[in-house]
Amino acid sequence: MQFLKECDMLKIEDILPFFSDFVTIDHFKDAICTSLQEYNQHIQDLKEEMEEATKSAEVIRGEIQTFRNRCSFVHSHDVCSLCDLRLLIRPFYLFPCGHRFHSDCLVSDLSPMLPPGKRNKMLELQRQLNLYSSREDTVSVGSATISARDQLKADIDSIVASECLFCGDMMIRSVKLVRVKK
């Protein structure tokens, strides 16, 4: 028992198998009780963490629902945040933060910042989309049938429109990259 007190790495459950079946538990009673209390505290801590994570998930779900029901207006004089040309002349993305980008401007500026796996996936999706530009194939997804072209666009959107180029996490993580326009 003295060995257990001196070594914090070992617990009573680690040394119990080395004792014979005939050793009385009275010698280990305090150590067993302490070990059980530690396990109980650890379980309580885990339960609290799980409750906290559940509450956070509920808050996030609520925020997502709020964004789904949110609308914004685009005026004829609004311009792309990258090229300063009128926004309505080409397909565009409008982010909740208020930044607006032509889709081609966003893709060209975002591509170098994407991780290699996502960048390659986006390039492949764009290549496939170019193949579908003149023909229309259909793909069955669940019970709904949507065009393969629309599915490719949705896949590209999930990469490109996941966060704002200027104020999303990717830009914050890439602060080490210097962006200078000449």
PDB file of C-alpha atoms in Angstrom:
ATOM      1  CA  MET A   1       0.000   0.000   0.000  1.00  0.00           C
ATOM      2  CA  GLN A   2       2.923   2.277   0.688  1.00  0.00           C
ATOM      3  CA  PHE A   3       4.073   1.684  -2.893  1.00  0.00           C
ATOM      4  CA  LEU A   4       0.718   2.991  -4.213  1.00  0.00           C
ATOM      5  CA  LYS A   5       1.057   6.165  -2.184  1.00  0.00           C
ATOM      6  CA  GLU A   6       4.566   6.793  -3.481  1.00  0.00           C
ATOM      7  CA  CYS A   7       3.786   6.153  -7.142  1.00  0.00           C
ATOM      8  CA  ASP A   8       1.048   8.306  -8.675  1.00  0.00           C
ATOM      9  CA  MET A   9       1.114   6.343 -11.911  1.00  0.00           C
ATOM     10  CA  LEU A  10      -0.215   3.128 -10.370  1.00  0.00           C
ATOM     11  CA  LYS A  11      -3.742   2.604  -9.150  1.00  0.00           C
ATOM     12  CA  ILE A  12      -5.170  -0.120  -6.943  1.00  0.00           C
ATOM     13  CA  GLU A  13      -6.719  -1.851  -9.965  1.00  0.00           C
ATOM     14  CA  ASP A  14      -3.247  -2.191 -11.481  1.00  0.00           C
ATOM     15  CA  ILE A  15      -1.846  -4.238  -8.604  1.00  0.00           C
ATOM     16  CA  LEU A  16      -4.930  -6.211  -7.491  1.00  0.00           C
ATOM     17  CA  PRO A  17      -4.371  -9.018 -10.037  1.00  0.00           C
ATOM     18  CA  PHE A  18      -1.012  -9.777  -8.427  1.00  0.00           C
ATOM     19  CA  PHE A  19      -2.569 -10.726  -5.086  1.00  0.00           C
ATOM     20  CA  SER A  20      -3.945 -14.161  -4.400  1.00  0.00           C
ATOM     21  CA  ASP A  21      -7.673 -14.763  -4.144  1.00  0.00           C
ATOM     22  CA  PHE A  22      -7.352 -15.367  -0.413  1.00  0.00           C
ATOM     23  CA  VAL A  23      -6.040 -11.915   0.565  1.00  0.00           C
ATOM     24  CA  THR A  24      -8.608 -10.005   2.610  1.00  0.00           C
ATOM     25  CA  ILE A  25      -9.939  -6.769   1.202  1.00  0.00           C
ATOM     26  CA  ASP A  26      -9.583  -4.966   4.538  1.00  0.00           C
ATOM     27  CA  HIS A  27      -5.985  -4.091   3.693  1.00  0.00           C
ATOM     28  CA  PHE A  28      -7.081  -2.373   0.469  1.00  0.00           C
ATOM     29  CA  LYS A  29     -10.394  -0.902   1.564  1.00  0.00           C
ATOM     30  CA  ASP A  30      -9.217   2.725   1.700  1.00  0.00           C
ATOM     31  CA  ALA A  31      -7.375   2.491  -1.612  1.00  0.00           C
ATOM     32  CA  ILE A  32     -10.393   0.910  -3.313  1.00  0.00           C
ATOM     33  CA  CYS A  33     -12.743   3.582  -1.934  1.00  0.00           C
ATOM     34  CA  THR A  34     -10.391   6.332  -3.079  1.00  0.00           C
ATOM     35  CA  SER A  35     -10.127   4.794  -6.523  1.00  0.00           C
ATOM     36  CA  LEU A  36     -13.914   4.503  -6.822  1.00  0.00           C
ATOM     37  CA  GLN A  37     -14.343   8.131  -5.759  1.00  0.00           C
ATOM     38  CA  GLU A  38     -11.827   9.237  -8.396  1.00  0.00           C
ATOM     39  CA  TYR A  39     -13.684   7.265 -11.070  1.00  0.00           C
ATOM     40  CA  ASN A  40     -16.987   8.727  -9.925  1.00  0.00           C
ATOM     41  CA  GLN A  41     -15.561  12.261 -10.149  1.00  0.00           C
ATOM     42  CA  HIS A  42     -14.153  11.529 -13.605  1.00  0.00           C
ATOM     43  CA  ILE A  43     -17.563  10.258 -14.762  1.00  0.00           C
ATOM     44  CA  GLN A  44     -19.261  13.378 -13.372  1.00  0.00           C
ATOM     45  CA  ASP A  45     -16.761  15.587 -15.206  1.00  0.00           C
ATOM     46  CA  LEU A  46     -17.447  13.722 -18.454  1.00  0.00           C
ATOM     47  CA  LYS A  47     -21.209  14.103 -17.967  1.00  0.00           C
ATOM     48  CA  GLU A  48     -20.786  17.851 -17.478  1.00  0.00           C
ATOM     49  CA  GLU A  49     -18.677  18.083 -20.635  1.00  0.00           C
ATOM     50  CA  MET A  50     -21.327  16.144 -22.569  1.00  0.00           C
ATOM     51  CA  GLU A  51     -24.083  18.450 -21.310  1.00  0.00           C
ATOM     52  CA  GLU A  52     -22.014  21.475 -22.286  1.00  0.00           C
ATOM     53  CA  ALA A  53     -21.378  20.035 -25.759  1.00  0.00           C
ATOM     54  CA  THR A  54     -25.092  19.286 -26.167  1.00  0.00           C
ATOM     55  CA  LYS A  55     -26.004  22.866 -25.242  1.00  0.00           C
ATOM     56  CA  SER A  56     -23.410  24.212 -27.682  1.00  0.00           C
ATOM     57  CA  ALA A  57     -24.803  22.004 -30.449  1.00  0.00           C
ATOM     58  CA  GLU A  58     -28.320  23.299 -29.760  1.00  0.00           C
ATOM     59  CA  VAL A  59     -27.106  26.901 -29.951  1.00  0.00           C
ATOM     60  CA  ILE A  60     -25.341  26.183 -33.244  1.00  0.00           C
ATOM     61  CA  ARG A  61     -28.469  24.508 -34.666  1.00  0.00           C
ATOM     62  CA  GLY A  62     -30.475  27.579 -33.705  1.00  0.00           C
ATOM     63  CA  GLU A  63     -27.977  29.886 -35.395  1.00  0.00           C
ATOM     64  CA  ILE A  64     -28.040  27.763 -38.545  1.00  0.00           C
ATOM     65  CA  GLN A  65     -31.834  27.913 -38.605  1.00  0.00           C
ATOM     66  CA  THR A  66     -31.697  31.698 -38.162  1.00  0.00           C
ATOM     67  CA  PHE A  67     -29.337  31.999 -41.137  1.00  0.00           C
ATOM     68  CA  ARG A  68     -31.597  29.799 -43.262  1.00  0.00           C
ATOM     69  CA  ASN A  69     -34.496  32.140 -42.640  1.00  0.00           C
ATOM     70  CA  ARG A  70     -32.470  35.290 -43.223  1.00  0.00           C
ATOM     71  CA  CYS A  71     -32.667  37.240 -46.454  1.00  0.00           C
ATOM     72  CA  SER A  72     -30.586  40.005 -47.963  1.00  0.00           C
ATOM     73  CA  PHE A  73     -31.123  42.390 -50.816  1.00  0.00           C
ATOM     74  CA  VAL A  74     -28.736  43.046 -53.643  1.00  0.00           C
ATOM     75  CA  HIS A  75     -29.015  46.418 -55.308  1.00  0.00           C
ATOM     76  CA  SER A  76     -28.127  47.173 -58.884  1.00  0.00           C
ATOM     77  CA  HIS A  77     -25.246  49.402 -57.754  1.00  0.00           C
ATOM     78  CA  ASP A  78     -23.637  46.735 -55.497  1.00  0.00           C
ATOM     79  CA  VAL A  79     -20.165  45.674 -56.585  1.00  0.00           C
ATOM     80  CA  CYS A  80     -17.958  42.621 -56.118  1.00  0.00           C
ATOM     81  CA  SER A  81     -15.677  42.993 -53.097  1.00  0.00           C
ATOM     82  CA  LEU A  82     -12.738  41.733 -55.179  1.00  0.00           C
ATOM     83  CA  CYS A  83     -12.988  43.271 -58.651  1.00  0.00           C
ATOM     84  CA  ASP A  84     -15.281  46.271 -57.951  1.00  0.00           C
ATOM     85  CA  LEU A  85     -17.453  45.479 -60.986  1.00  0.00           C
ATOM     86  CA  ARG A  86     -21.227  45.431 -60.696  1.00  0.00           C
ATOM     87  CA  LEU A  87     -22.337  42.323 -58.892  1.00  0.00           C
ATOM     88  CA  LEU A  88     -25.397  41.487 -60.996  1.00  0.00           C
ATOM     89  CA  ILE A  89     -23.507  41.009 -64.270  1.00  0.00           C
ATOM     90  CA  ARG A  90     -22.283  37.510 -63.297  1.00  0.00           C
ATOM     91  CA  PRO A  91     -23.205  34.746 -60.823  1.00  0.00           C
ATOM     92  CA  PHE A  92     -22.269  35.803 -57.294  1.00  0.00           C
ATOM     93  CA  TYR A  93     -22.108  34.825 -53.627  1.00  0.00           C
ATOM     94  CA  LEU A  94     -23.502  36.953 -50.816  1.00  0.00           C
ATOM     95  CA  PHE A  95     -22.258  36.137 -47.313  1.00  0.00           C
ATOM     96  CA  PRO A  96     -24.031  36.913 -44.021  1.00  0.00           C
ATOM     97  CA  CYS A  97     -21.225  39.329 -43.102  1.00  0.00           C
ATOM     98  CA  GLY A  98     -22.178  41.483 -46.106  1.00  0.00           C
ATOM     99  CA  HIS A  99     -19.257  40.690 -48.397  1.00  0.00           C
ATOM    100  CA  ARG A 100     -20.241  40.014 -52.001  1.00  0.00           C
ATOM    101  CA  PHE A 101     -18.167  38.222 -54.623  1.00  0.00           C
ATOM    102  CA  HIS A 102     -18.581  37.138 -58.218  1.00  0.00           C
ATOM    103  CA  SER A 103     -18.322  33.364 -58.198  1.00  0.00           C
ATOM    104  CA  ASP A 104     -15.326  33.329 -60.562  1.00  0.00           C
ATOM    105  CA  CYS A 105     -13.534  36.025 -58.515  1.00  0.00           C
ATOM    106  CA  LEU A 106     -14.134  34.084 -55.320  1.00  0.00           C
ATOM    107  CA  VAL A 107     -12.933  30.800 -56.807  1.00  0.00           C
ATOM    108  CA  SER A 108      -9.744  32.332 -58.221  1.00  0.00           C
ATOM    109  CA  ASP A 109      -8.832  34.098 -54.957  1.00  0.00           C
ATOM    110  CA  LEU A 110      -9.884  31.216 -52.720  1.00  0.00           C
ATOM    111  CA  SER A 111      -8.126  28.404 -54.613  1.00  0.00           C
ATOM    112  CA  PRO A 112      -4.566  29.188 -53.444  1.00  0.00           C
ATOM    113  CA  MET A 113      -5.732  29.256 -49.818  1.00  0.00           C
ATOM    114  CA  LEU A 114      -7.490  25.880 -49.896  1.00  0.00           C
ATOM    115  CA  PRO A 115      -5.742  22.788 -48.560  1.00  0.00           C
ATOM    116  CA  PRO A 116      -4.402  20.651 -51.432  1.00  0.00           C
ATOM    117  CA  GLY A 117      -7.126  18.000 -51.046  1.00  0.00           C
ATOM    118  CA  LYS A 118      -9.966  20.512 -51.261  1.00  0.00           C
ATOM    119  CA  ARG A 119      -8.261  22.417 -54.068  1.00  0.00           C
ATOM    120  CA  ASN A 120      -7.887  19.253 -56.144  1.00  0.00           C
ATOM    121  CA  LYS A 121     -11.482  18.261 -55.437  1.00  0.00           C
ATOM    122  CA  MET A 122     -12.734  21.685 -56.513  1.00  0.00           C
ATOM    123  CA  LEU A 123     -10.661  21.605 -59.708  1.00  0.00           C
ATOM    124  CA  GLU A 124     -12.026  18.149 -60.513  1.00  0.00           C
ATOM    125  CA  LEU A 125     -15.602  19.296 -59.864  1.00  0.00           C
ATOM    126  CA  GLN A 126     -15.084  22.323 -62.115  1.00  0.00           C
ATOM    127  CA  ARG A 127     -13.659  20.085 -64.839  1.00  0.00           C
ATOM    128  CA  GLN A 128     -16.703  17.810 -64.599  1.00  0.00           C
ATOM    129  CA  LEU A 129     -19.020  20.826 -64.633  1.00  0.00           C
ATOM    130  CA  ASN A 130     -17.415  22.038 -67.855  1.00  0.00           C
ATOM    131  CA  LEU A 131     -18.111  18.618 -69.399  1.00  0.00           C
ATOM    132  CA  TYR A 132     -21.800  18.944 -68.487  1.00  0.00           C
ATOM    133  CA  SER A 133     -22.109  22.466 -69.880  1.00  0.00           C
ATOM    134  CA  SER A 134     -23.712  21.315 -73.130  1.00  0.00           C
ATOM    135  CA  ARG A 135     -25.606  18.212 -72.036  1.00  0.00           C
ATOM    136  CA  GLU A 136     -27.964  17.392 -69.192  1.00  0.00           C
ATOM    137  CA  ASP A 137     -27.641  14.080 -67.312  1.00  0.00           C
ATOM    138  CA  THR A 138     -29.716  13.129 -64.318  1.00  0.00           C
ATOM    139  CA  VAL A 139     -28.669  11.481 -61.111  1.00  0.00           C
ATOM    140  CA  SER A 140     -31.081  10.023 -58.601  1.00  0.00           C
ATOM    141  CA  VAL A 141     -30.462  11.225 -55.059  1.00  0.00           C
ATOM    142  CA  GLY A 142     -32.805   9.548 -52.599  1.00  0.00           C
ATOM    143  CA  SER A 143     -36.317  10.025 -53.901  1.00  0.00           C
ATOM    144  CA  ALA A 144     -35.568  13.240 -55.764  1.00  0.00           C
ATOM    145  CA  THR A 145     -34.012  13.452 -59.180  1.00  0.00           C
ATOM    146  CA  ILE A 146     -31.705  16.356 -59.825  1.00  0.00           C
ATOM    147  CA  SER A 147     -29.401  17.087 -62.674  1.00  0.00           C
ATOM    148  CA  ALA A 148     -25.782  16.045 -62.387  1.00  0.00           C
ATOM    149  CA  ARG A 149     -24.841  19.601 -63.285  1.00  0.00           C
ATOM    150  CA  ASP A 150     -26.809  20.969 -60.331  1.00  0.00           C
ATOM    151  CA  GLN A 151     -25.196  18.396 -58.057  1.00  0.00           C
ATOM    152  CA  LEU A 152     -21.731  19.458 -59.232  1.00  0.00           C
ATOM    153  CA  LYS A 153     -22.621  23.115 -58.620  1.00  0.00           C
ATOM    154  CA  ALA A 154     -23.850  22.238 -55.126  1.00  0.00           C
ATOM    155  CA  ASP A 155     -20.604  20.361 -54.415  1.00  0.00           C
ATOM    156  CA  ILE A 156     -18.543  23.343 -55.589  1.00  0.00           C
ATOM    157  CA  ASP A 157     -20.736  25.657 -53.484  1.00  0.00           C
ATOM    158  CA  SER A 158     -20.093  23.542 -50.407  1.00  0.00           C
ATOM    159  CA  ILE A 159     -16.369  24.186 -50.826  1.00  0.00           C
ATOM    160  CA  VAL A 160     -16.399  27.776 -52.065  1.00  0.00           C
ATOM    161  CA  ALA A 161     -19.263  29.223 -50.030  1.00  0.00           C
ATOM    162  CA  SER A 162     -18.526  27.536 -46.721  1.00  0.00           C
ATOM    163  CA  GLU A 163     -17.070  30.772 -45.339  1.00  0.00           C
ATOM    164  CA  CYS A 164     -16.370  34.339 -46.393  1.00  0.00           C
ATOM    165  CA  LEU A 165     -13.039  34.918 -48.103  1.00  0.00           C
ATOM    166  CA  PHE A 166     -12.329  38.084 -46.101  1.00  0.00           C
ATOM    167  CA  CYS A 167     -13.559  37.247 -42.609  1.00  0.00           C
ATOM    168  CA  GLY A 168     -13.835  33.446 -42.468  1.00  0.00           C
ATOM    169  CA  ASP A 169     -11.629  31.075 -40.513  1.00  0.00           C
ATOM    170  CA  MET A 170      -9.493  30.314 -43.554  1.00  0.00           C
ATOM    171  CA  MET A 171      -8.439  33.962 -43.886  1.00  0.00           C
ATOM    172  CA  ILE A 172      -7.710  34.196 -40.189  1.00  0.00           C
ATOM    173  CA  ARG A 173      -5.550  31.055 -40.355  1.00  0.00           C
ATOM    174  CA  SER A 174      -3.696  32.382 -43.388  1.00  0.00           C
ATOM    175  CA  VAL A 175      -2.609  35.679 -41.841  1.00  0.00           C
ATOM    176  CA  LYS A 176       0.968  34.588 -42.463  1.00  0.00           C
ATOM    177  CA  LEU A 177       0.329  34.931 -46.226  1.00  0.00           C
ATOM    178  CA  VAL A 178       0.853  38.511 -47.348  1.00  0.00           C
ATOM    179  CA  ARG A 179      -1.739  39.815 -49.808  1.00  0.00           C
ATOM    180  CA  VAL A 180      -0.479  42.852 -51.685  1.00  0.00           C
ATOM    181  CA  LYS A 181      -2.150  44.256 -54.805  1.00  0.00           C
ATOM    182  CA  LYS A 182       0.165  46.097 -57.185  1.00  0.00           C
TER     183      LYS A 182
END
